[in-house]
PDB file of C-alpha atoms and ligand atoms in Angstrom:
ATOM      1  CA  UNK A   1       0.000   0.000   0.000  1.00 37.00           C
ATOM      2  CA  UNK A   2       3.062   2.163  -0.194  1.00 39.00           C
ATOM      3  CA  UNK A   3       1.126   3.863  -3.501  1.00 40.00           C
ATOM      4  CA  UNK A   4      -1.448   5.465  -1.806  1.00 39.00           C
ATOM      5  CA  UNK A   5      -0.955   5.693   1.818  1.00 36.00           C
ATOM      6  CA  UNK A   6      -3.392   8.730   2.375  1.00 32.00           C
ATOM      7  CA  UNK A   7      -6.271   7.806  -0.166  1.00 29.00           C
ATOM      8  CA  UNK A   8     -10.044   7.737   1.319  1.00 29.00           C
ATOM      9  CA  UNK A   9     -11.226   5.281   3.441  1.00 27.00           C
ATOM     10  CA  UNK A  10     -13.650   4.777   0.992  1.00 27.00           C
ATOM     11  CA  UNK A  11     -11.176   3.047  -1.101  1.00 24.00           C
ATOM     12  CA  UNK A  12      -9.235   1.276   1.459  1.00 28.00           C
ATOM     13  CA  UNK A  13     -12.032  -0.366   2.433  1.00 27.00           C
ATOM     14  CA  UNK A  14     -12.016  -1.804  -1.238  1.00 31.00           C
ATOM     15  CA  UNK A  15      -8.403  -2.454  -2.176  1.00 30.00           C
ATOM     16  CA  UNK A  16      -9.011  -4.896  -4.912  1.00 31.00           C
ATOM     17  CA  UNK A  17      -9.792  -1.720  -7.110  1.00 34.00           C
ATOM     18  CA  UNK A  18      -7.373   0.214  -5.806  1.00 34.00           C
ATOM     19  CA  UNK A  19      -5.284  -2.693  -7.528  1.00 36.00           C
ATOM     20  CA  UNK A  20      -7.815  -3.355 -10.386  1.00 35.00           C
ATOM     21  CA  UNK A  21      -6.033  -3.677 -13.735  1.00 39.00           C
ATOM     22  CA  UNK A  22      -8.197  -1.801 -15.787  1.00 38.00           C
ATOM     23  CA  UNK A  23      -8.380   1.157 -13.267  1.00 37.00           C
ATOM     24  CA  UNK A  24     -10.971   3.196 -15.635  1.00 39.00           C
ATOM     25  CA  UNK A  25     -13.742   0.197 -15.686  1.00 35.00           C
ATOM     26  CA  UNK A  26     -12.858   0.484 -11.872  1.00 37.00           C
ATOM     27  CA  UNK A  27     -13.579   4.341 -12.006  1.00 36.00           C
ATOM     28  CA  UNK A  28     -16.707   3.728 -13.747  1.00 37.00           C
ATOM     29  CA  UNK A  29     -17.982   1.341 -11.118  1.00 36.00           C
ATOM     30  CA  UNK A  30     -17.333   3.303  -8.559  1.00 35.00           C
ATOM     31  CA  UNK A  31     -17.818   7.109 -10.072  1.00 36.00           C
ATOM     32  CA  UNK A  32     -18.253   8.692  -6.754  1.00 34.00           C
ATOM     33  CA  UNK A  33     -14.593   7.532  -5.740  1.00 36.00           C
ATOM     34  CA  UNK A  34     -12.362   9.558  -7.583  1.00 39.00           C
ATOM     35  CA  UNK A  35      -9.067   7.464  -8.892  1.00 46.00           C
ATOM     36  CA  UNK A  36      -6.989  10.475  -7.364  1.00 45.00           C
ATOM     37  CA  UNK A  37      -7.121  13.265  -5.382  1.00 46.00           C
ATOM     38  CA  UNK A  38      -6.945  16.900  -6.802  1.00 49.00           C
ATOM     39  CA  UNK A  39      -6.044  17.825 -10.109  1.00 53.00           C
ATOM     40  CA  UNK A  40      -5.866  13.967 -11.429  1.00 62.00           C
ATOM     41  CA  UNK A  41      -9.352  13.446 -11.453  1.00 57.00           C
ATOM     42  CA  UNK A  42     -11.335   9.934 -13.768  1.00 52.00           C
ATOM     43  CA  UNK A  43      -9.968  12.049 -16.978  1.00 81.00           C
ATOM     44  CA  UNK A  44      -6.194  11.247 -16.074  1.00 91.00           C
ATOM     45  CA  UNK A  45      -6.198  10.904 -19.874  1.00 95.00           C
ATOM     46  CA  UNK A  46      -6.850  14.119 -20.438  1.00 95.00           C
ATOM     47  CA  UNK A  47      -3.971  15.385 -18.548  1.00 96.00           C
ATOM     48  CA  UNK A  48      -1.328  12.837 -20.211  1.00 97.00           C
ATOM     49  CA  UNK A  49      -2.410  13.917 -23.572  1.00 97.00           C
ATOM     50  CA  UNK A  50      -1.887  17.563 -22.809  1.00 97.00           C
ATOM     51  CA  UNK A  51       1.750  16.047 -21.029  1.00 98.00           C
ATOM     52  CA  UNK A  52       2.427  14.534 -24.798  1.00 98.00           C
ATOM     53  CA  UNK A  53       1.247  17.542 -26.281  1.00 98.00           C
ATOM     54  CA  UNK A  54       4.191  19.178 -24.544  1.00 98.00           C
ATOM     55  CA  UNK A  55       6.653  16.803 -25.285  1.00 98.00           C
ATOM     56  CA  UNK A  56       5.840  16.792 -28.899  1.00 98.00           C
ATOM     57  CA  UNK A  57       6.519  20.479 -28.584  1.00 98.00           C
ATOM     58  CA  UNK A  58       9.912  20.012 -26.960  1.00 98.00           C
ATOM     59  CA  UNK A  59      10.938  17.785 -29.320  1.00 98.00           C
ATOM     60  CA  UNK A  60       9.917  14.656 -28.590  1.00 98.00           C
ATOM     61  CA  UNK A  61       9.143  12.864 -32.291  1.00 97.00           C
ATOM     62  CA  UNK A  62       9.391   9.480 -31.706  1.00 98.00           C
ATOM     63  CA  UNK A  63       5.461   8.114 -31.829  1.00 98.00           C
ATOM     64  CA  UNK A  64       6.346   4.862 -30.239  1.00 98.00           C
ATOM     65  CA  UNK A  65       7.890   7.007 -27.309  1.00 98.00           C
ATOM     66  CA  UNK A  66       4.798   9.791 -26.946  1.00 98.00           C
ATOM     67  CA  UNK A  67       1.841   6.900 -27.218  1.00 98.00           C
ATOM     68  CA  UNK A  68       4.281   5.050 -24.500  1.00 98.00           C
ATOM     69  CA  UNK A  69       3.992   8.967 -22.225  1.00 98.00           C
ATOM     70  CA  UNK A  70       0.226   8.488 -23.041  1.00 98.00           C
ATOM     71  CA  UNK A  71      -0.229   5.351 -21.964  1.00 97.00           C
ATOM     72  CA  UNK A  72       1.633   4.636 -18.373  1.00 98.00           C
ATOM     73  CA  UNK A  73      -0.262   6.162 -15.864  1.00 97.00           C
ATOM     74  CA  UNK A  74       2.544   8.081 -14.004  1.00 98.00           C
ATOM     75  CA  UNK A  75       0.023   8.875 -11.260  1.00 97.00           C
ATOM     76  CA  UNK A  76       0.618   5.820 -10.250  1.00 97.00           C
ATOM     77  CA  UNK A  77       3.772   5.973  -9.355  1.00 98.00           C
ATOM     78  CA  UNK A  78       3.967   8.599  -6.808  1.00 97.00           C
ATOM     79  CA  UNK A  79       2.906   9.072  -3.279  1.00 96.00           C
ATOM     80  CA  UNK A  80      -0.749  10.282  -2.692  1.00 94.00           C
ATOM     81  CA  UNK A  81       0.280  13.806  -1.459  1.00 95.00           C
ATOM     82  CA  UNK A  82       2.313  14.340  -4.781  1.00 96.00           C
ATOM     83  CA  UNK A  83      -0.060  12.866  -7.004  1.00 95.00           C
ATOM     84  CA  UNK A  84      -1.732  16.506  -8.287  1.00 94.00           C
ATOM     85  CA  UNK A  85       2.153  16.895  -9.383  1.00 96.00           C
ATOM     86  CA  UNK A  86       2.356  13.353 -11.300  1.00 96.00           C
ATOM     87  CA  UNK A  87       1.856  15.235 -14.911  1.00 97.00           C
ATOM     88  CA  UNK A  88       4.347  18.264 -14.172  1.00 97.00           C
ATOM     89  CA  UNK A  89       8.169  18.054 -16.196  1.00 97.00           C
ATOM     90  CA  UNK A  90       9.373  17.876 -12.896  1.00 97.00           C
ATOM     91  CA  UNK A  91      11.152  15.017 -10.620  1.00 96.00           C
ATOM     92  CA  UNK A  92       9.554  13.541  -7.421  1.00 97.00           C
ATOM     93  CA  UNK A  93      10.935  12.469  -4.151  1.00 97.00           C
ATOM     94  CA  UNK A  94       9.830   8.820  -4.082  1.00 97.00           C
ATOM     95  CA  UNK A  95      11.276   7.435  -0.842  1.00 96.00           C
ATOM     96  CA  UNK A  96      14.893   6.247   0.152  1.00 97.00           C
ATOM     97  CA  UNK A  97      16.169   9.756  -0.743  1.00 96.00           C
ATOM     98  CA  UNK A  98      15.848   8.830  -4.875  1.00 97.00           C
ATOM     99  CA  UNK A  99      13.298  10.548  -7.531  1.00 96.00           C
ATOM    100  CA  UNK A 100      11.380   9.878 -10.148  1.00 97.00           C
ATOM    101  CA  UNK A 101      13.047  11.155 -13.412  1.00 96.00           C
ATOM    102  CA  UNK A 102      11.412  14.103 -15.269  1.00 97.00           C
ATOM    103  CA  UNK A 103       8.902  13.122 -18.199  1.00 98.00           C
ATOM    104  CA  UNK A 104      10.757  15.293 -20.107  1.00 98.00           C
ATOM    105  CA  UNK A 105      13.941  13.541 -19.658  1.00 98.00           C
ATOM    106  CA  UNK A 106      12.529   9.790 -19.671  1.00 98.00           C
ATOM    107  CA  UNK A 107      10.851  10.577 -22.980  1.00 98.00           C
ATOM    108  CA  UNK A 108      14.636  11.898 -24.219  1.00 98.00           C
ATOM    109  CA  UNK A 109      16.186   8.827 -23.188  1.00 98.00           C
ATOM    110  CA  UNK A 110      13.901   6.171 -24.303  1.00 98.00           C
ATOM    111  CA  UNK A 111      13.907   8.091 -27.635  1.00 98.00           C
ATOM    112  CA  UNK A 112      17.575   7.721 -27.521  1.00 98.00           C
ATOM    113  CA  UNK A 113      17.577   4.137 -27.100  1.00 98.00           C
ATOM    114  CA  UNK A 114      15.196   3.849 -29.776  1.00 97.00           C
ATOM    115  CA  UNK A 115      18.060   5.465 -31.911  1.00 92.00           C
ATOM    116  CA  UNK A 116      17.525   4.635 -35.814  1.00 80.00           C
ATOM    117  CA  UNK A 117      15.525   1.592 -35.336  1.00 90.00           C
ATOM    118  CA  UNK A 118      12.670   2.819 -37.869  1.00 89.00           C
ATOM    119  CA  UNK A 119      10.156   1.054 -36.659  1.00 94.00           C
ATOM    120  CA  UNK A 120       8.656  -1.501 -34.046  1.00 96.00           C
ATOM    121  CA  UNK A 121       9.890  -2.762 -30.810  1.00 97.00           C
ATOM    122  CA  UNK A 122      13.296  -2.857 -29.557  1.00 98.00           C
ATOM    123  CA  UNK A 123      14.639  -5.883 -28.345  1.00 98.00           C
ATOM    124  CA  UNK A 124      15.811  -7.031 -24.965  1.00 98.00           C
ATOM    125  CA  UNK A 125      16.164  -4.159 -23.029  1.00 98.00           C
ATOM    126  CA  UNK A 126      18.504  -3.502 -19.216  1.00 98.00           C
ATOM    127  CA  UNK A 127      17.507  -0.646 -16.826  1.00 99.00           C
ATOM    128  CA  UNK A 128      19.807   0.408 -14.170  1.00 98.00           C
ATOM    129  CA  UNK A 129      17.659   1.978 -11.315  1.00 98.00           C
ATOM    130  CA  UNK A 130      14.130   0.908 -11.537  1.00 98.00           C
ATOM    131  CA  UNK A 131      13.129   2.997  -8.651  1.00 98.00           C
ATOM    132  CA  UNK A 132       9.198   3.325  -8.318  1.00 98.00           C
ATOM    133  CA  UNK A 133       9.012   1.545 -11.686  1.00 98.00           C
ATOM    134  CA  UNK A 134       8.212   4.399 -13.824  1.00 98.00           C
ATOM    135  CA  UNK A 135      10.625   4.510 -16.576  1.00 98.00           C
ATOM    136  CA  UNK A 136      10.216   0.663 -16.346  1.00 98.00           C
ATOM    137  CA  UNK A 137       6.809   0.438 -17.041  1.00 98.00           C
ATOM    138  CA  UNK A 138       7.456   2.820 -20.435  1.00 98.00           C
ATOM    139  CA  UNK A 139      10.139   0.930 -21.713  1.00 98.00           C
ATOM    140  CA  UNK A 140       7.684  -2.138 -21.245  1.00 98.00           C
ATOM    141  CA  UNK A 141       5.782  -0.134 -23.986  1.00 98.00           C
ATOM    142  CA  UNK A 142       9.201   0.074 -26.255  1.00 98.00           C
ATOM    143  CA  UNK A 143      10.597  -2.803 -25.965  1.00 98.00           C
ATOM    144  CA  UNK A 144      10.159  -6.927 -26.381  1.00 98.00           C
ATOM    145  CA  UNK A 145      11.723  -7.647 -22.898  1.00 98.00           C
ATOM    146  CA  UNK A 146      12.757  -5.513 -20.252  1.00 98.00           C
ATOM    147  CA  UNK A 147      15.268  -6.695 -17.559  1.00 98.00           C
ATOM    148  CA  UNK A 148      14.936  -3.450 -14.664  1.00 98.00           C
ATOM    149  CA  UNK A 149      17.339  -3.793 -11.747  1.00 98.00           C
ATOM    150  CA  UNK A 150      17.476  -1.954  -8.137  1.00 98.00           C
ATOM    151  CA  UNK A 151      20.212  -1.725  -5.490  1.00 98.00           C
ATOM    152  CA  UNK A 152      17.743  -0.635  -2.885  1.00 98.00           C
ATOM    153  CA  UNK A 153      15.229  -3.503  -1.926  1.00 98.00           C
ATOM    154  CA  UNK A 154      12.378  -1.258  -0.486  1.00 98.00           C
ATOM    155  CA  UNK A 155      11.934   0.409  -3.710  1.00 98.00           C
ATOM    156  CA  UNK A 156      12.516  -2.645  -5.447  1.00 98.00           C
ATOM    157  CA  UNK A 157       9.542  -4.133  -3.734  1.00 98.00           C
ATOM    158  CA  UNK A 158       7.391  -0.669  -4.246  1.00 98.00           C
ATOM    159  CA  UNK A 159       7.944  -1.003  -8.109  1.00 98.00           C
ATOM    160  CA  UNK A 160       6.828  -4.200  -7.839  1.00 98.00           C
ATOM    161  CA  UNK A 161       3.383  -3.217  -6.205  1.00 98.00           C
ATOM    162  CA  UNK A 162       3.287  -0.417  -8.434  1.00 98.00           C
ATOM    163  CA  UNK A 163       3.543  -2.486 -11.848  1.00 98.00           C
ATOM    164  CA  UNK A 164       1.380  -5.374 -10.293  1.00 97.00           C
ATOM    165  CA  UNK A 165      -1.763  -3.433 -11.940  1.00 95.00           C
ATOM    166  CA  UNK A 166      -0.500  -2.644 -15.268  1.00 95.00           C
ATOM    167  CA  UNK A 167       0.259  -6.208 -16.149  1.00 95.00           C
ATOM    168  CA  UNK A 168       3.149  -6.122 -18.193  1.00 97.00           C
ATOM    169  CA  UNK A 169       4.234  -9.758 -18.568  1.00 98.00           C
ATOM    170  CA  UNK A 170       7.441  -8.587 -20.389  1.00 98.00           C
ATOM    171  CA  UNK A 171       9.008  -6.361 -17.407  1.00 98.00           C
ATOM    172  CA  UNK A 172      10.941  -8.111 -14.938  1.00 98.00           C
ATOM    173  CA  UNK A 173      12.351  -6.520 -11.453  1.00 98.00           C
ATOM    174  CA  UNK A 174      14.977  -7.977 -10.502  1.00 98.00           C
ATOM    175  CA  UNK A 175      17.255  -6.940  -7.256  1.00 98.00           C
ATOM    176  CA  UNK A 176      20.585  -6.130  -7.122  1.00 98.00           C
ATOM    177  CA  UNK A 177      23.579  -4.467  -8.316  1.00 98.00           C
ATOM    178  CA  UNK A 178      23.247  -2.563 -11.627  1.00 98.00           C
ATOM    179  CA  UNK A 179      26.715  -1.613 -11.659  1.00 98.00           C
ATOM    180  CA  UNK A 180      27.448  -5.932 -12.698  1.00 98.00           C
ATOM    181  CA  UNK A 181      24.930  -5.585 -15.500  1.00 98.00           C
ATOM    182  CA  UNK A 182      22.405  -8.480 -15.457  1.00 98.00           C
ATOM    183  CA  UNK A 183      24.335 -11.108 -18.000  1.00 98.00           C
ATOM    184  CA  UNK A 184      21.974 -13.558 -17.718  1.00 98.00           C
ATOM    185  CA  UNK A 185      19.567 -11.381 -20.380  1.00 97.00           C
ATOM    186  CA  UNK A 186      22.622 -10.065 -21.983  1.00 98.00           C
ATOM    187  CA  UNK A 187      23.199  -9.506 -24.574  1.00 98.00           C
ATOM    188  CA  UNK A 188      21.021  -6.283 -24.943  1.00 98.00           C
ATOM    189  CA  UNK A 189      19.975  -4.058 -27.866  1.00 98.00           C
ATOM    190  CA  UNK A 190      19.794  -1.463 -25.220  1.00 98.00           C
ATOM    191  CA  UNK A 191      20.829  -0.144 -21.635  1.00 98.00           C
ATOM    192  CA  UNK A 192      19.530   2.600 -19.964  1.00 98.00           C
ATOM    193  CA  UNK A 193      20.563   4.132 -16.689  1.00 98.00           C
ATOM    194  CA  UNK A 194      18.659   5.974 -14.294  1.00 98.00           C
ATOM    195  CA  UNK A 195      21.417   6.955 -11.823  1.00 98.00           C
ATOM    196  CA  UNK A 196      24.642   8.674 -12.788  1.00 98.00           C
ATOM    197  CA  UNK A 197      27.855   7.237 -12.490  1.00 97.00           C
ATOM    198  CA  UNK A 198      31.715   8.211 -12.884  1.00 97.00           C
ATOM    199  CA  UNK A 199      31.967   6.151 -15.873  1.00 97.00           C
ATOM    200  CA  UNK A 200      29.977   3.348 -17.890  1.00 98.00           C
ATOM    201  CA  UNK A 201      30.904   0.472 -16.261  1.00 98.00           C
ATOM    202  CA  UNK A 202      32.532  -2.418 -18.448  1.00 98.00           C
ATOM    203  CA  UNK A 203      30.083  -4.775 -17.531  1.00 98.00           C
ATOM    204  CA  UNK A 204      27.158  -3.041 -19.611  1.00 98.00           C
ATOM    205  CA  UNK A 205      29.609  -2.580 -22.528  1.00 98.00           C
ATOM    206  CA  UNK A 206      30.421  -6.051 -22.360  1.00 98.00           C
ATOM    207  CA  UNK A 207      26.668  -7.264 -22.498  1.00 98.00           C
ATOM    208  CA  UNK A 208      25.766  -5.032 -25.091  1.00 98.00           C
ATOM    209  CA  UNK A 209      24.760  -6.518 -28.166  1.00 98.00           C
ATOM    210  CA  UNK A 210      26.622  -5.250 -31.500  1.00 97.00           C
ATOM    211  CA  UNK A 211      23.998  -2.645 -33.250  1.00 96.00           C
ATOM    212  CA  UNK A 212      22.905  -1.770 -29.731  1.00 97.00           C
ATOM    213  CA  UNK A 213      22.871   1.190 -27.481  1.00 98.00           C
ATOM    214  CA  UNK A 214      23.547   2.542 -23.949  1.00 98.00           C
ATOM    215  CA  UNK A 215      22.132   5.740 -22.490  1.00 98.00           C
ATOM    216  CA  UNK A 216      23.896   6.611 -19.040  1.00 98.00           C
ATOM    217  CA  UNK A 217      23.917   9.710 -17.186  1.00 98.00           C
ATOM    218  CA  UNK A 218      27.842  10.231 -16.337  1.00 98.00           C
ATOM    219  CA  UNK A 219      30.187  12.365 -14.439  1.00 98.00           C
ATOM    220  CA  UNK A 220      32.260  14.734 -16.656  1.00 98.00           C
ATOM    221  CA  UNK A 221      35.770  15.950 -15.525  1.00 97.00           C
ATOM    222  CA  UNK A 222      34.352  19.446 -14.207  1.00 97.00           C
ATOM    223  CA  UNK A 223      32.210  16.853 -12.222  1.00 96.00           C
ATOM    224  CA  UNK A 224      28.907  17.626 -13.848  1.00 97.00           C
ATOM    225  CA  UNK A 225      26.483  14.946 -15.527  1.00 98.00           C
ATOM    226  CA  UNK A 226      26.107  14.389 -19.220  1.00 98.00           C
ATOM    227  CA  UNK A 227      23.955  11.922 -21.085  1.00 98.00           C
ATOM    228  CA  UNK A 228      26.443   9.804 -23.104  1.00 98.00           C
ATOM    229  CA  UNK A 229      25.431   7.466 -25.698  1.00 98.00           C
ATOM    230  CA  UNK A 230      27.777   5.325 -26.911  1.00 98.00           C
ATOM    231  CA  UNK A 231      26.929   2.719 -30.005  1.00 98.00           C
ATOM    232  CA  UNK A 232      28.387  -0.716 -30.430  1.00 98.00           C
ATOM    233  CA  UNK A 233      29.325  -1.206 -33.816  1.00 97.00           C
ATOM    234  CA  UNK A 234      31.245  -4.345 -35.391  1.00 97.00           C
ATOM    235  CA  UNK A 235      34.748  -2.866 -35.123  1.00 97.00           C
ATOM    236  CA  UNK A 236      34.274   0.452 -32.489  1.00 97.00           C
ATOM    237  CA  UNK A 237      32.390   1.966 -29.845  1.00 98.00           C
ATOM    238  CA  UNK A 238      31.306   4.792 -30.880  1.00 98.00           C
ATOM    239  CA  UNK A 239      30.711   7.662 -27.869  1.00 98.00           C
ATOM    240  CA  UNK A 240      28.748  10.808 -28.265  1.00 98.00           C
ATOM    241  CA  UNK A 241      28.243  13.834 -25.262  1.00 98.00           C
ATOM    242  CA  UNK A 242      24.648  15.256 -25.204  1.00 98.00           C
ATOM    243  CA  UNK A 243      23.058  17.307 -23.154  1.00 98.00           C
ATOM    244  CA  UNK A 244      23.394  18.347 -19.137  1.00 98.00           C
ATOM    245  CA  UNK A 245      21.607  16.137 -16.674  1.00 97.00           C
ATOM    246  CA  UNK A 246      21.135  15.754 -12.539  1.00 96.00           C
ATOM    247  CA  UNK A 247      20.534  11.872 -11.879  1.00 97.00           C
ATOM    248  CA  UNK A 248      21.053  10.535  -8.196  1.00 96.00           C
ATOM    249  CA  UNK A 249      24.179   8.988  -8.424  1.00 97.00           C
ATOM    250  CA  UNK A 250      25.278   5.631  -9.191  1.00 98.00           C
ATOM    251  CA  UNK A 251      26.081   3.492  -6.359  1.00 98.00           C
ATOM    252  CA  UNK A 252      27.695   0.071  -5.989  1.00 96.00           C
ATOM    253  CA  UNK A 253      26.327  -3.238  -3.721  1.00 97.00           C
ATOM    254  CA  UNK A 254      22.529  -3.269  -2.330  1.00 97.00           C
ATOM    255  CA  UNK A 255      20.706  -1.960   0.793  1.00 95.00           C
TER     256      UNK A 255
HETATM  257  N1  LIG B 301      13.800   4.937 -13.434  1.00 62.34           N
HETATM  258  C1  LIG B 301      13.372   5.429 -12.160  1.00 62.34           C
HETATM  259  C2  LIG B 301      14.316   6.466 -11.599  1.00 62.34           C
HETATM  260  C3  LIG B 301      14.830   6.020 -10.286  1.00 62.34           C
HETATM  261  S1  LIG B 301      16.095   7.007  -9.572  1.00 62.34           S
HETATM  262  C4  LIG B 301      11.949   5.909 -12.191  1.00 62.34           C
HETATM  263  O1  LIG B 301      11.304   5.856 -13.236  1.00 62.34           O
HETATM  264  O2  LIG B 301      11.456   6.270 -11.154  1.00 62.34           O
HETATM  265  C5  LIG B 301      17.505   5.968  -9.817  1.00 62.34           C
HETATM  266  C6  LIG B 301      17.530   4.689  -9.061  1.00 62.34           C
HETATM  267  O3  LIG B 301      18.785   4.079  -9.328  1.00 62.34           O
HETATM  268  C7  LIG B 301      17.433   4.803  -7.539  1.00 62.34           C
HETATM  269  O4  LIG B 301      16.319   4.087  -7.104  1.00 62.34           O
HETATM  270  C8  LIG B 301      18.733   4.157  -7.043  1.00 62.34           C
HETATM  271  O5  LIG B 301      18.581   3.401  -5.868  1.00 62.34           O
HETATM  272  C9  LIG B 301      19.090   3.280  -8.222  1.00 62.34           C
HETATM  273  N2  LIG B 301      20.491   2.851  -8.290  1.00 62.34           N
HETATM  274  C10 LIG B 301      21.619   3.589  -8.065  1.00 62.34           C
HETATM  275  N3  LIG B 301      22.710   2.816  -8.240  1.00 62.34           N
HETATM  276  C11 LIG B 301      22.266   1.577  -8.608  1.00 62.34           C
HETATM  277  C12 LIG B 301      22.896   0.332  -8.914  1.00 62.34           C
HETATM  278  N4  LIG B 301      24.221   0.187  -8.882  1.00 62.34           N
HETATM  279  N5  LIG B 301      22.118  -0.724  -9.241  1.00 62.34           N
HETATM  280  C13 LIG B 301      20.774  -0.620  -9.266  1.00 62.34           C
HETATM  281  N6  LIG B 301      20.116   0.515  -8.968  1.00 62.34           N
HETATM  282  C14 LIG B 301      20.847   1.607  -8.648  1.00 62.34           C
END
């Protein structure tokens, strides 16, 4: 119950639909609960659309990536008393001192992954720092399989409760140390991190598939934090510097 500690009684005292998978035929049964409180009323929709429409005007082109923004109810991944917030470009504190990333910037970095692949899904996918489950739950949208690891096991276990009502059979949680990699999905068309680190470590280079891609927040030498994509091709890796990011930091063993 992590998701919604200070909903109505009226809904704890029904907490199958607060877990229903189709939360909108749950709505409709029960119009006088609302889903949310303030400002993310039934018509969530309503308010992700306008959050795509924003996107789309920040640059955002990939369709794959904005129906994925319109689809995963982010909501549902914050805490009740930030959930009029959920559909602001802004990050959340979600427990355990870490944040959900800004729409803006998990939009950039799934399109990122996405890279040239014209069309379709992307294959097997690795996410360092699954947090509340968020960026996880997009990616689900993106991808064939996605493999989403966490250091910290109490947010490892909210993601999990968090998913649980979105049923995506092809997202798995796993717990652990990112900073390894998960090899036993490797090798992956893509890796994304959600934490920033001094440097990509080897391990994700190593189980990256040729053709595939890694997006990682990193530490530059005037100690600020770039997104870096580098590319595996047949014969290099090839390593590009974007933008200017703030990611909580990238932290080795589990707590
Ligand atoms: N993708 C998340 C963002 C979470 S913040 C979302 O959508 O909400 C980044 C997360 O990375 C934190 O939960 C932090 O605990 C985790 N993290 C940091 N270092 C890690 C590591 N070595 N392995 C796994 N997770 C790590």
């Amino acid at each position: 119950m992590n998701r919604r500690p200070g909903f109505p009684a009226r809904l704890d005292r029904s907490p199958t639909q607060v877990r229903a998978p189709a939360p909108r035929v749950a709505a409709q049964a029960r119009p006088a609960a609302p889903s949310a409180p303030s400002g993310v009323g039934l018509d969530s929709q309503a308010i992700r659309t306008r959050m795509v429409t924003r996107l789309a005007a920040a640059g955002i082109a990939d369709a794959r990536v904005l129906a994925a923004m319109g689809r995963i109810e982010r909501h549902r991944f914050v805490d009740s008393a930030l959930v009029n917030q959920a559909y602001e470009d802004t990050s959340l504190p979600i427990g355990l001192g870490q944040t959900i990333s800004k729409p803006s910037v998990v939009a950039r970095m799934v399109e990122l992954l996405l890279g040239a692949l014209p069309a379709g899904r992307l294959g097997r996918v690795l996410e360092i720092g699954t947090g509340c489950g968020y960026q996880a739950a997009v990616l689900g949208e993106v991808a064939t399989e996605v493999y989403s690891i966490e250091r910290l096991r109490g947010l490892h276990e909210k993601a999990r409760e968090n998913l649980r009502p979105f049923r995506l059979p092809n997202v798995h949680l796993l717990f652990g140390d990112g900073m390894q990699g998960f090899a036993k999905g490797a090798p992956y068309a893509g890796i994304i991190a959600a934490a920033g680190g001094e440097a990509v470590p080897q391990a994700w280079i190593d189980q990256l598939a040729v053709g595939g891609r890694i997006i990682a927040p990193t530490l530059m030498p005037d100690r600020r934090q770039a997104l870096v994509v580098l590319e595996k091709t047949p014969r290099e890796l090839r390593r590009s510097v974007l933008e200017g990011v703030h990611f909580v930091p990238l932290k080795s063993g589990i707590a």
